[in-house]
């Protein structure tokens, strides 16, 4: 009898271990699947980034490039989202362009998941959610991944102790898996450098005029609610700031430091004819002062510790009981891109990029879900 009981216990234990292992495997591999992006009628072509660097084809590094081509020739604009997949405002603003916008003149290339492999895992020790969802007006939901700042170790491991950047600059070893430190990239380098090289090839081969890289930053970080610009794009950034101010949207300007290597604005700006800016918007769900990191914090941006920090005057962005919701963060990005393009069209009338159906600021603030297409 004792023996039978022990036998039963052993079987029960083995079965429960098997169930845990199977469930973990499902959860783990589910992270590798891309939640859908539903292109709007303005998208004329979808390519893969490997078109510009064939060696990444079929790997975790490859990612979609959505092309919105106007009937008339004009300028060429590259919009990067998901350089840092733990900054969902940047990704979602790019997705909003893919799902809504058409071009009258010029061509827009949108890469919503620039560091694709970094969407397939989370940062260790951050307690971040794997997914978050946004409700649509029809009651359905769209699910998105909350990823990592860094490339998945499955795609790139191990990182060196010191990262020797192609310019000769030295950076911390972990920065070799941060896409915003590996530009202009190396075709035969680390995986993250390959992604940067592929994007750099796209810029050069497609004769890109203007690049905008979308980010979010912690509310306690000084470069916040800002346009960071390569010196070539100074006038363009100033004009954009002035026009946004007229609309009641405050944004600060930061010039890209010349010796800070590897960043999109610095390296794409230095290594091509393109004018490059990077946009930051305040995101409490990635800040150091935050409390529990739930999917509600990602979408609503309400956190009592940030409220206290704001009352103590420690933040670089406005913050009150209403939080800093994803709707507002995406609205700021989309409005800034719209005004950036208006400024571009005034400065470069021979290479215009005229878009239609760019969602309005107030509409996005009222609900980003209105501008996402339902999954049929
Ligand atoms: Zn970032």
Short mmCIF file of C-alpha atoms and ligand atoms in Angstrom, two decimals:
data_model
loop_
_atom_site.label_atom_id
_atom_site.label_comp_id
_atom_site.label_asym_id
_atom_site.label_seq_id
_atom_site.Cartn_x
_atom_site.Cartn_y
_atom_site.Cartn_z
CA UNK A 1 0.00 0.00 0.00
CA UNK A 2 2.83 2.37 1.00
CA UNK A 3 4.64 1.53 -2.21
CA UNK A 4 1.56 2.22 -4.32
CA UNK A 5 1.08 5.58 -2.60
CA UNK A 6 4.70 6.54 -3.24
CA UNK A 7 4.33 5.43 -6.84
CA UNK A 8 1.25 7.60 -7.22
CA UNK A 9 3.02 10.60 -5.67
CA UNK A 10 5.92 10.20 -8.07
CA UNK A 11 3.55 10.03 -11.06
CA UNK A 12 1.64 13.12 -9.87
CA UNK A 13 4.91 15.01 -9.43
CA UNK A 14 6.18 14.02 -12.88
CA UNK A 15 2.85 15.00 -14.49
CA UNK A 16 2.85 18.42 -12.83
CA UNK A 17 6.47 19.06 -13.90
CA UNK A 18 5.53 18.09 -17.47
CA UNK A 19 2.55 20.47 -17.43
CA UNK A 20 4.69 23.36 -16.15
CA UNK A 21 7.36 22.66 -18.79
CA UNK A 22 4.80 22.48 -21.61
CA UNK A 23 3.04 25.69 -20.50
CA UNK A 24 6.39 27.51 -20.18
CA UNK A 25 7.40 26.35 -23.65
CA UNK A 26 4.12 27.70 -25.09
CA UNK A 27 4.62 31.02 -23.27
CA UNK A 28 8.26 31.19 -24.42
CA UNK A 29 7.65 30.45 -28.10
CA UNK A 30 4.52 32.67 -28.15
CA UNK A 31 6.95 35.55 -27.61
CA UNK A 32 8.48 34.84 -31.03
CA UNK A 33 5.23 35.36 -32.89
CA UNK A 34 4.57 38.84 -34.18
CA UNK A 35 1.19 40.32 -33.26
CA UNK A 36 -0.44 41.41 -36.53
CA UNK A 37 -0.06 44.82 -38.12
CA UNK A 38 -3.01 45.51 -40.47
CA UNK A 39 -1.85 47.79 -43.31
CA UNK A 40 -4.26 50.47 -44.52
CA UNK A 41 -5.07 51.18 -48.17
CA UNK A 42 -2.18 53.66 -48.41
CA UNK A 43 0.42 50.88 -48.20
CA UNK A 44 1.48 50.12 -51.77
CA UNK A 45 4.12 47.48 -51.05
CA UNK A 46 5.54 45.42 -48.17
CA UNK A 47 9.17 44.35 -48.31
CA UNK A 48 11.51 42.74 -45.81
CA UNK A 49 14.58 44.52 -44.48
CA UNK A 50 16.68 41.64 -45.84
CA UNK A 51 16.02 43.13 -49.30
CA UNK A 52 18.82 45.56 -48.32
CA UNK A 53 21.03 42.94 -46.58
CA UNK A 54 20.28 39.38 -47.82
CA UNK A 55 22.34 37.70 -45.06
CA UNK A 56 19.60 38.45 -42.48
CA UNK A 57 16.84 36.79 -44.55
CA UNK A 58 14.95 34.15 -42.58
CA UNK A 59 16.56 35.16 -39.26
CA UNK A 60 15.05 36.76 -36.16
CA UNK A 61 16.60 40.05 -37.35
CA UNK A 62 14.48 40.41 -40.47
CA UNK A 63 11.47 42.72 -40.27
CA UNK A 64 8.76 44.26 -42.43
CA UNK A 65 9.25 47.52 -44.32
CA UNK A 66 5.90 49.06 -45.26
CA UNK A 67 6.05 51.36 -48.28
CA UNK A 68 3.50 54.14 -48.84
CA UNK A 69 4.12 55.51 -52.32
CA UNK A 70 2.37 58.60 -53.64
CA UNK A 71 1.09 59.00 -57.21
CA UNK A 72 3.51 61.90 -57.65
CA UNK A 73 7.27 61.78 -57.28
CA UNK A 74 8.68 63.63 -54.32
CA UNK A 75 10.88 63.24 -51.27
CA UNK A 76 11.66 59.99 -49.48
CA UNK A 77 10.97 59.62 -45.79
CA UNK A 78 12.03 56.75 -43.50
CA UNK A 79 10.11 56.33 -40.24
CA UNK A 80 11.65 54.00 -37.64
CA UNK A 81 9.63 52.55 -34.76
CA UNK A 82 10.75 49.84 -32.36
CA UNK A 83 14.43 50.73 -32.28
CA UNK A 84 13.77 50.16 -28.56
CA UNK A 85 10.82 47.74 -28.19
CA UNK A 86 10.32 48.69 -24.51
CA UNK A 87 9.18 52.12 -25.78
CA UNK A 88 5.73 51.30 -27.18
CA UNK A 89 4.79 54.90 -28.05
CA UNK A 90 7.41 54.82 -30.82
CA UNK A 91 6.24 51.49 -32.20
CA UNK A 92 2.55 52.42 -32.05
CA UNK A 93 3.06 55.77 -33.81
CA UNK A 94 4.74 53.88 -36.67
CA UNK A 95 1.87 51.34 -36.70
CA UNK A 96 -0.66 54.21 -36.86
CA UNK A 97 1.10 55.47 -40.01
CA UNK A 98 1.03 52.01 -41.63
CA UNK A 99 -2.66 51.50 -40.81
CA UNK A 100 -3.99 54.96 -41.78
CA UNK A 101 -1.82 57.13 -43.96
CA UNK A 102 -1.71 57.57 -47.75
CA UNK A 103 0.79 59.60 -49.76
CA UNK A 104 -0.13 62.18 -52.40
CA UNK A 105 3.50 62.88 -53.27
CA UNK A 106 6.75 61.27 -52.21
CA UNK A 107 7.36 57.88 -50.59
CA UNK A 108 7.28 56.84 -46.94
CA UNK A 109 9.12 53.74 -45.71
CA UNK A 110 7.92 52.61 -42.28
CA UNK A 111 9.71 49.99 -40.14
CA UNK A 112 7.56 49.55 -37.00
CA UNK A 113 9.75 46.78 -35.49
CA UNK A 114 13.25 47.98 -36.34
CA UNK A 115 15.03 45.76 -33.79
CA UNK A 116 12.74 42.81 -34.46
CA UNK A 117 14.47 40.26 -32.24
CA UNK A 118 14.25 42.65 -29.27
CA UNK A 119 10.44 42.33 -29.47
CA UNK A 120 10.73 38.60 -28.78
CA UNK A 121 11.92 38.88 -25.16
CA UNK A 122 11.82 41.15 -22.10
CA UNK A 123 14.57 42.93 -20.20
CA UNK A 124 15.74 40.78 -17.31
CA UNK A 125 14.87 41.96 -13.77
CA UNK A 126 12.43 44.64 -14.99
CA UNK A 127 9.17 42.82 -14.24
CA UNK A 128 7.73 44.21 -17.48
CA UNK A 129 4.60 42.70 -19.05
CA UNK A 130 5.06 40.58 -22.19
CA UNK A 131 2.00 42.05 -23.90
CA UNK A 132 -0.39 44.97 -23.65
CA UNK A 133 -3.67 45.54 -25.44
CA UNK A 134 -5.64 48.45 -26.83
CA UNK A 135 -9.43 48.48 -27.14
CA UNK A 136 -10.99 49.37 -30.49
CA UNK A 137 -14.35 51.14 -30.92
CA UNK A 138 -16.02 47.85 -31.96
CA UNK A 139 -15.09 46.32 -28.60
CA UNK A 140 -12.34 44.11 -30.02
CA UNK A 141 -8.73 44.37 -28.85
CA UNK A 142 -5.38 44.66 -30.52
CA UNK A 143 -2.48 43.03 -28.72
CA UNK A 144 1.11 44.30 -28.94
CA UNK A 145 4.43 43.10 -27.56
CA UNK A 146 6.30 44.96 -24.85
CA UNK A 147 9.88 44.02 -25.68
CA UNK A 148 13.41 44.81 -24.63
CA UNK A 149 15.87 47.63 -25.23
CA UNK A 150 18.33 45.02 -26.42
CA UNK A 151 18.62 42.34 -29.11
CA UNK A 152 17.50 38.85 -28.04
CA UNK A 153 20.53 36.83 -26.79
CA UNK A 154 19.26 33.99 -29.02
CA UNK A 155 20.16 36.23 -31.97
CA UNK A 156 23.38 37.65 -30.49
CA UNK A 157 25.46 36.19 -27.70
CA UNK A 158 27.81 36.77 -25.97
CA UNK A 159 28.38 40.52 -25.99
CA UNK A 160 31.99 41.75 -25.57
CA UNK A 161 33.22 43.52 -22.41
CA UNK A 162 33.90 46.65 -24.45
CA UNK A 163 32.22 47.51 -27.74
CA UNK A 164 34.67 48.97 -30.23
CA UNK A 165 32.50 51.07 -32.53
CA UNK A 166 33.60 51.33 -36.21
CA UNK A 167 34.49 55.01 -35.63
CA UNK A 168 37.07 53.94 -33.00
CA UNK A 169 34.91 55.06 -30.08
CA UNK A 170 34.59 52.62 -27.17
CA UNK A 171 31.23 51.91 -25.57
CA UNK A 172 30.07 49.57 -22.81
CA UNK A 173 29.90 45.98 -24.09
CA UNK A 174 26.12 45.73 -23.66
CA UNK A 175 25.63 48.59 -26.12
CA UNK A 176 26.49 46.24 -28.99
CA UNK A 177 22.97 44.83 -28.57
CA UNK A 178 21.36 48.30 -28.50
CA UNK A 179 20.34 49.21 -32.06
CA UNK A 180 20.62 52.90 -31.20
CA UNK A 181 24.37 52.52 -30.56
CA UNK A 182 25.37 50.30 -33.48
CA UNK A 183 24.83 52.61 -36.48
CA UNK A 184 26.11 52.81 -39.18
CA UNK A 185 26.52 49.07 -38.62
CA UNK A 186 28.73 46.37 -40.12
CA UNK A 187 27.39 43.88 -42.65
CA UNK A 188 29.54 41.11 -41.15
CA UNK A 189 29.50 42.30 -37.56
CA UNK A 190 27.34 41.53 -34.55
CA UNK A 191 23.67 40.83 -35.31
CA UNK A 192 22.60 44.28 -34.09
CA UNK A 193 25.24 45.86 -36.33
CA UNK A 194 23.80 43.89 -39.25
CA UNK A 195 20.34 45.37 -38.60
CA UNK A 196 21.89 48.86 -38.51
CA UNK A 197 23.81 48.12 -41.73
CA UNK A 198 20.61 46.92 -43.45
CA UNK A 199 18.79 50.14 -42.48
CA UNK A 200 21.83 52.18 -43.58
CA UNK A 201 21.81 50.37 -46.96
CA UNK A 202 18.10 51.17 -47.33
CA UNK A 203 18.81 54.87 -46.65
CA UNK A 204 21.58 54.97 -49.28
CA UNK A 205 19.97 52.77 -51.97
CA UNK A 206 16.51 54.33 -51.71
CA UNK A 207 17.96 57.84 -51.64
CA UNK A 208 16.21 58.71 -48.37
CA UNK A 209 15.91 62.47 -47.69
CA UNK A 210 14.53 62.49 -44.18
CA UNK A 211 14.68 59.99 -41.29
CA UNK A 212 12.70 60.09 -38.06
CA UNK A 213 13.47 57.57 -35.29
CA UNK A 214 10.70 57.23 -32.67
CA UNK A 215 11.49 56.66 -28.98
CA UNK A 216 10.22 57.14 -25.45
CA UNK A 217 12.20 58.09 -22.36
CA UNK A 218 11.80 58.06 -18.58
CA UNK A 219 10.03 61.12 -17.13
CA UNK A 220 13.06 61.81 -14.91
CA UNK A 221 15.43 61.83 -17.92
CA UNK A 222 16.31 65.34 -19.19
CA UNK A 223 16.00 64.45 -22.91
CA UNK A 224 12.27 64.13 -22.76
CA UNK A 225 9.38 65.37 -24.93
CA UNK A 226 12.09 66.44 -27.33
CA UNK A 227 13.33 66.55 -30.90
CA UNK A 228 16.97 65.43 -31.02
CA UNK A 229 18.44 66.62 -34.32
CA UNK A 230 21.59 66.11 -36.38
CA UNK A 231 23.14 69.53 -37.05
CA UNK A 232 22.11 69.35 -40.73
CA UNK A 233 18.47 69.24 -39.59
CA UNK A 234 18.75 72.18 -37.14
CA UNK A 235 16.61 74.62 -39.14
CA UNK A 236 14.03 71.92 -39.84
CA UNK A 237 13.79 71.03 -36.12
CA UNK A 238 13.48 74.68 -35.07
CA UNK A 239 10.72 75.30 -37.58
CA UNK A 240 8.91 72.15 -36.38
CA UNK A 241 9.15 73.27 -32.76
CA UNK A 242 7.77 76.74 -33.58
CA UNK A 243 4.84 75.31 -35.56
CA UNK A 244 4.04 72.78 -32.80
CA UNK A 245 4.04 75.59 -30.26
CA UNK A 246 1.35 77.36 -32.31
CA UNK A 247 -0.74 74.18 -31.95
CA UNK A 248 -0.16 74.25 -28.17
CA UNK A 249 2.28 71.30 -28.12
CA UNK A 250 5.45 72.03 -26.15
CA UNK A 251 8.55 70.22 -27.31
CA UNK A 252 12.20 70.91 -26.53
CA UNK A 253 15.15 70.81 -28.91
CA UNK A 254 18.38 68.89 -28.33
CA UNK A 255 21.29 68.96 -30.76
CA UNK A 256 22.93 65.56 -31.32
CA UNK A 257 26.38 65.61 -29.63
CA UNK A 258 29.11 65.07 -32.26
CA UNK A 259 31.13 62.59 -30.16
CA UNK A 260 28.21 60.42 -29.04
CA UNK A 261 28.60 57.58 -31.52
CA UNK A 262 26.30 54.90 -32.86
CA UNK A 263 22.99 56.75 -32.62
CA UNK A 264 20.63 56.95 -35.59
CA UNK A 265 20.66 60.74 -35.78
CA UNK A 266 24.47 60.96 -35.52
CA UNK A 267 25.50 58.13 -37.84
CA UNK A 268 22.78 58.19 -40.52
CA UNK A 269 23.21 61.98 -40.58
CA UNK A 270 27.01 61.73 -40.96
CA UNK A 271 27.01 58.83 -43.44
CA UNK A 272 24.28 59.90 -45.87
CA UNK A 273 22.61 62.98 -47.36
CA UNK A 274 19.54 62.42 -45.15
CA UNK A 275 18.31 64.88 -42.56
CA UNK A 276 17.78 62.94 -39.33
CA UNK A 277 15.80 63.58 -36.15
CA UNK A 278 14.91 61.41 -33.18
CA UNK A 279 11.76 62.02 -31.14
CA UNK A 280 11.38 61.37 -27.42
CA UNK A 281 8.18 61.33 -25.41
CA UNK A 282 7.80 60.74 -21.69
CA UNK A 283 6.95 57.11 -20.71
CA UNK A 284 6.43 56.27 -17.02
CA UNK A 285 6.41 52.50 -17.69
CA UNK A 286 10.13 52.46 -18.46
CA UNK A 287 11.29 54.94 -15.80
CA UNK A 288 13.41 54.05 -12.76
CA UNK A 289 10.95 55.55 -10.25
CA UNK A 290 7.94 53.49 -11.30
CA UNK A 291 6.04 51.06 -9.10
CA UNK A 292 4.58 47.76 -10.32
CA UNK A 293 4.95 47.49 -14.11
CA UNK A 294 1.56 46.31 -15.33
CA UNK A 295 0.10 46.48 -18.83
CA UNK A 296 -2.19 49.25 -17.46
CA UNK A 297 0.90 51.28 -16.57
CA UNK A 298 2.07 50.86 -20.18
CA UNK A 299 -1.24 52.10 -21.63
CA UNK A 300 -2.57 54.47 -18.92
CA UNK A 301 0.75 55.74 -17.58
CA UNK A 302 -0.68 56.30 -14.08
CA UNK A 303 1.84 55.74 -11.28
CA UNK A 304 1.69 57.15 -7.73
CA UNK A 305 5.47 57.31 -7.39
CA UNK A 306 5.75 59.47 -10.50
CA UNK A 307 2.97 61.67 -9.16
CA UNK A 308 5.01 62.20 -5.98
CA UNK A 309 8.21 62.83 -7.99
CA UNK A 310 6.30 65.42 -10.03
CA UNK A 311 5.06 67.16 -6.86
CA UNK A 312 8.68 67.19 -5.66
CA UNK A 313 9.77 68.87 -8.92
CA UNK A 314 11.98 65.95 -9.99
CA UNK A 315 10.58 65.33 -13.49
CA UNK A 316 11.36 66.81 -16.89
CA UNK A 317 7.82 66.34 -18.25
CA UNK A 318 4.44 67.47 -16.94
CA UNK A 319 2.76 64.77 -14.81
CA UNK A 320 -0.47 64.75 -12.78
CA UNK A 321 -3.25 62.35 -11.65
CA UNK A 322 -4.17 61.73 -15.30
CA UNK A 323 -0.82 60.02 -15.87
CA UNK A 324 0.85 60.03 -19.28
CA UNK A 325 -1.24 57.63 -21.37
CA UNK A 326 -0.10 55.87 -24.52
CA UNK A 327 -2.87 57.71 -26.45
CA UNK A 328 -1.21 61.04 -25.59
CA UNK A 329 2.31 59.75 -26.24
CA UNK A 330 1.38 58.47 -29.70
CA UNK A 331 -0.60 61.68 -30.40
CA UNK A 332 2.52 63.74 -29.65
CA UNK A 333 4.68 61.61 -31.98
CA UNK A 334 2.16 61.64 -34.84
CA UNK A 335 1.60 65.41 -34.54
CA UNK A 336 5.35 66.03 -34.50
CA UNK A 337 5.87 63.93 -37.65
CA UNK A 338 2.98 65.73 -39.39
CA UNK A 339 4.48 69.14 -38.56
CA UNK A 340 8.01 67.93 -39.40
CA UNK A 341 6.75 67.03 -42.89
CA UNK A 342 4.93 70.39 -43.23
CA UNK A 343 8.23 72.08 -42.37
CA UNK A 344 10.09 69.82 -44.81
CA UNK A 345 7.66 70.69 -47.61
CA UNK A 346 8.17 74.42 -47.00
CA UNK A 347 11.96 74.09 -47.00
CA UNK A 348 12.27 71.62 -49.90
CA UNK A 349 9.39 72.30 -52.34
CA UNK A 350 11.16 70.27 -55.07
CA UNK A 351 11.00 67.08 -52.92
CA UNK A 352 7.65 67.25 -51.15
CA UNK A 353 6.13 64.50 -49.02
CA UNK A 354 2.40 65.27 -48.90
CA UNK A 355 0.37 62.78 -46.86
CA UNK A 356 -3.35 62.36 -46.30
CA UNK A 357 -5.33 60.76 -43.47
CA UNK A 358 -2.73 61.43 -40.77
CA UNK A 359 -4.81 60.98 -37.59
CA UNK A 360 -5.44 64.29 -35.75
CA UNK A 361 -3.85 65.02 -32.37
CA UNK A 362 -7.17 65.36 -30.48
CA UNK A 363 -8.55 62.19 -32.03
CA UNK A 364 -5.53 60.15 -30.91
CA UNK A 365 -5.64 61.68 -27.41
CA UNK A 366 -9.30 60.60 -27.20
CA UNK A 367 -8.43 57.02 -28.12
CA UNK A 368 -5.64 55.48 -30.13
CA UNK A 369 -7.88 52.43 -30.74
CA UNK A 370 -9.97 54.51 -33.20
CA UNK A 371 -6.92 54.53 -35.52
CA UNK A 372 -6.10 50.83 -35.36
CA UNK A 373 -7.72 48.39 -37.79
CA UNK A 374 -9.62 45.40 -36.38
CA UNK A 375 -8.13 41.95 -36.93
CA UNK A 376 -10.64 40.27 -39.22
ZN1 LIG B 1 14.83 54.73 -26.94
#
